[in-house]
Tab-separated table of N, CA and C in Angstrom:
chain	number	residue	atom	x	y	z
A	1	UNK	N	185.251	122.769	210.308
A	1	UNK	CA	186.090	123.276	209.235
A	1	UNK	C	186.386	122.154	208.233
A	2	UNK	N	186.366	122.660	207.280
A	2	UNK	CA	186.447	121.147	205.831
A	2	UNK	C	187.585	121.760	205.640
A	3	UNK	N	188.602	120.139	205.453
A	3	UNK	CA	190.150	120.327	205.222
A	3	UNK	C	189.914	120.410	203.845
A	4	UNK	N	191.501	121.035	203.438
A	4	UNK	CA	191.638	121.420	202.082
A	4	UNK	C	192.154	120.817	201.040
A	5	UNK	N	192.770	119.509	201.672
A	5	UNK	CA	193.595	118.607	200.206
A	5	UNK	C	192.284	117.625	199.969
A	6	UNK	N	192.387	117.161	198.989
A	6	UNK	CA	191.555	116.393	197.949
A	6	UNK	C	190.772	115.165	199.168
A	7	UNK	N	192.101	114.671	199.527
A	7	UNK	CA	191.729	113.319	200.211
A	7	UNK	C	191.067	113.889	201.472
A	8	UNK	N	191.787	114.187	202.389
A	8	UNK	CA	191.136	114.849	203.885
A	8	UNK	C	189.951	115.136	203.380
A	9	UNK	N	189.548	116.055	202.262
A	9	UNK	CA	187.656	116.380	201.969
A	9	UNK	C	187.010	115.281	201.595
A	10	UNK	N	187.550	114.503	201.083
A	10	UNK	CA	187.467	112.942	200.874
A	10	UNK	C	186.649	112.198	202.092
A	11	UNK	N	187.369	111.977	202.870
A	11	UNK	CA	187.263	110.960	204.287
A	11	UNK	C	186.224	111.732	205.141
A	12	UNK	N	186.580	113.146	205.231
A	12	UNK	CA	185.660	114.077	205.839
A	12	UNK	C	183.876	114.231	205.552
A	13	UNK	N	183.668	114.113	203.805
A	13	UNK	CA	182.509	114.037	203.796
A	13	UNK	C	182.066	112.523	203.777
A	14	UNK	N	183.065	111.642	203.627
A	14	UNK	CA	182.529	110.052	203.717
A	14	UNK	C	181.921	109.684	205.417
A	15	UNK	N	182.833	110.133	206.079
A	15	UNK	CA	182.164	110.393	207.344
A	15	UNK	C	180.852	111.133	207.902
A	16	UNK	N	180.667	112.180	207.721
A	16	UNK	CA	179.271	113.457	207.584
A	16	UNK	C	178.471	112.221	206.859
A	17	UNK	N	178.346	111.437	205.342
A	17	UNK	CA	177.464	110.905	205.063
A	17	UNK	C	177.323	109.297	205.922
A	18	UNK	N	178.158	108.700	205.754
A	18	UNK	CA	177.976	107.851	206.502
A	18	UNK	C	177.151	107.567	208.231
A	19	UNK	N	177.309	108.971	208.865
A	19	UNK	CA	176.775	108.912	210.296
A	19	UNK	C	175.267	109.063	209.733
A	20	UNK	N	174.695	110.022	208.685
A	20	UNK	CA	173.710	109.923	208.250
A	20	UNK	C	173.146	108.822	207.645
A	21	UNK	N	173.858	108.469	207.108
A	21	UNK	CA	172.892	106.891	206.183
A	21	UNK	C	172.562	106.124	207.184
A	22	UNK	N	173.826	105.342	208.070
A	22	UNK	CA	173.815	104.764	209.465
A	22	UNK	C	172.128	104.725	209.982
A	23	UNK	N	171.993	106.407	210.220
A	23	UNK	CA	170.830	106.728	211.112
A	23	UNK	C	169.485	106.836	209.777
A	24	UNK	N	170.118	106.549	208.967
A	24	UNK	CA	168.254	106.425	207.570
A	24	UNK	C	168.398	105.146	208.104
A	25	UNK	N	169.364	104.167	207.795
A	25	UNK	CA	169.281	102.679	207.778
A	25	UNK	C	168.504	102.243	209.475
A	26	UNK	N	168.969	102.784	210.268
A	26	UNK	CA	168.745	102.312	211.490
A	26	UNK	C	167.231	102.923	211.439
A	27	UNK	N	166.505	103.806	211.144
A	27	UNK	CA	165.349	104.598	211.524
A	27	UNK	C	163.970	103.478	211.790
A	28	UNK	N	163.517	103.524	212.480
A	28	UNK	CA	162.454	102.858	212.387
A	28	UNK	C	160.862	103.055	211.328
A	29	UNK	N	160.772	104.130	211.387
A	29	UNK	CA	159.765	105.206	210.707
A	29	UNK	C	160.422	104.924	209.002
A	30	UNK	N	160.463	103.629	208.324
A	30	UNK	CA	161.173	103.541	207.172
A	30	UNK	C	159.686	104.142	206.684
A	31	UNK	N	158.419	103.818	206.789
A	31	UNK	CA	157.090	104.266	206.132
A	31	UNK	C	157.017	105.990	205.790
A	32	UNK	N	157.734	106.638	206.680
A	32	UNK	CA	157.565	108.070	206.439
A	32	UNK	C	158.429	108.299	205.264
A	33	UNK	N	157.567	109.095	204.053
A	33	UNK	CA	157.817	109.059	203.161
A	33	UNK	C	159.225	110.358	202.767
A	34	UNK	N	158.547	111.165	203.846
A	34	UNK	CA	159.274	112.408	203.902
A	34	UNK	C	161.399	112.042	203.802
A	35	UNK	N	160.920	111.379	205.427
A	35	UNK	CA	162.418	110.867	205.841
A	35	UNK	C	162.965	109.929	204.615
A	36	UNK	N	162.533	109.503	203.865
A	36	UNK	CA	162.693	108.295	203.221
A	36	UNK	C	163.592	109.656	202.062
A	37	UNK	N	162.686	110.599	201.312
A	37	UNK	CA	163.140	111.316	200.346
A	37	UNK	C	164.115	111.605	201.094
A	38	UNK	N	164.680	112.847	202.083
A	38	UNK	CA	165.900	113.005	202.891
A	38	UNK	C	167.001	112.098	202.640
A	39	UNK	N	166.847	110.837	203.100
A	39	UNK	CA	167.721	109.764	203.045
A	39	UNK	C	168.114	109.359	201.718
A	40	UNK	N	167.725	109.203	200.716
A	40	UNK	CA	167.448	109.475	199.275
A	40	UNK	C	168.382	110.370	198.513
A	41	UNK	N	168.057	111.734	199.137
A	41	UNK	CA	168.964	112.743	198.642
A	41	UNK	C	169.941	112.876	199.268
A	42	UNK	N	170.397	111.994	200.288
A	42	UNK	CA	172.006	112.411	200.952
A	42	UNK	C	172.330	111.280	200.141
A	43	UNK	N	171.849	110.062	199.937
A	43	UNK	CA	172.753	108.899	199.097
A	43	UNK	C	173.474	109.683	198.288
A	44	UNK	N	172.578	110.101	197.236
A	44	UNK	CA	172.585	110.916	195.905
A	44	UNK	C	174.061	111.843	195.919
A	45	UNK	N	174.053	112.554	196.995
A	45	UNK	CA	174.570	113.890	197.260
A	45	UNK	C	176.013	112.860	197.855
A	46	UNK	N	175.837	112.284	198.562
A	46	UNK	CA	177.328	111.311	198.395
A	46	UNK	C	177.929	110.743	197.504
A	47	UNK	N	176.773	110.171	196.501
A	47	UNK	CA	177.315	109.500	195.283
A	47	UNK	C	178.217	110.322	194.225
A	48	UNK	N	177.439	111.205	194.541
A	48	UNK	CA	178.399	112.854	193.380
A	48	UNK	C	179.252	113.142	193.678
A	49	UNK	N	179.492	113.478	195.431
A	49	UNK	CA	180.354	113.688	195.959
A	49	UNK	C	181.552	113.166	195.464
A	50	UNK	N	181.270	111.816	195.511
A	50	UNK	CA	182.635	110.682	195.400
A	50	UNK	C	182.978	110.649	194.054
A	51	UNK	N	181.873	110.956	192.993
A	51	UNK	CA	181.973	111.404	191.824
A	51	UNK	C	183.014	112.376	191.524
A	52	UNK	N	182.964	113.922	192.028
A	52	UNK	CA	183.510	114.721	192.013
A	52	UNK	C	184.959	115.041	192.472
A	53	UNK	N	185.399	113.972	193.839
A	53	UNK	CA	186.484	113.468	194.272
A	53	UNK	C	187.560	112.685	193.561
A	54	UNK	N	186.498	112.102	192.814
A	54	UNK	CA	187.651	110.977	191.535
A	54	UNK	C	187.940	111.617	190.635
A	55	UNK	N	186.957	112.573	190.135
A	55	UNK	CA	187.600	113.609	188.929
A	55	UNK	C	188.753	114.485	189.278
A	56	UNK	N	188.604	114.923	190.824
A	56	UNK	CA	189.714	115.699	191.314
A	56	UNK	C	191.271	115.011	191.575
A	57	UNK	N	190.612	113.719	191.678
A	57	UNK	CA	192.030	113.447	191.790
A	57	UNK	C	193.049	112.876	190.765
A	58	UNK	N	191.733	112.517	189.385
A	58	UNK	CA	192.442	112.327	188.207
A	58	UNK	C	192.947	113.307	187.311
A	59	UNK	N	192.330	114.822	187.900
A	59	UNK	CA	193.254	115.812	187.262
A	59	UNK	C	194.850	115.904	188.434
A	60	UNK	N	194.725	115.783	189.489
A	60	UNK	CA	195.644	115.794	190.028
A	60	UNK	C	196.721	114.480	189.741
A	61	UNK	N	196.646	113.975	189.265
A	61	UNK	CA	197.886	112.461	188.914
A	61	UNK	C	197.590	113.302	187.594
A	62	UNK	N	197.553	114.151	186.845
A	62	UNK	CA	197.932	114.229	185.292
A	62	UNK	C	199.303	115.322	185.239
């Protein structure tokens, strides 16, 4: 279940991405190109994330 205030969804998906990157970074198979795109697009998909988190919380302090 994804909590509902700003921050808790915050920490929640920093966690979900982090156990993933962890396991791109650790992978041995860095040559597979496939896994490589995967790993790639969760950066990405975190980076927005955190993107989207800061916008939320700068409408929330207004």
């Amino acid at each position: 279940m994804i909590p509902s205030s700003t921050e808790a969804r915050r920490l929640y998906y920093l966690k979900q991405f982090e156990a993933v990157q962890s396991d791109c970074n650790n992978r041995t198979s860095r040559s597979n190109n496939l896994y490589n795109q995967i790993c790639f697009n969760l950066l990405r998909k975190k980076q927005s994330m955190e993107n989207v988190l800061i916008v939320e919380q700068k409408d929330n302090w207004m």
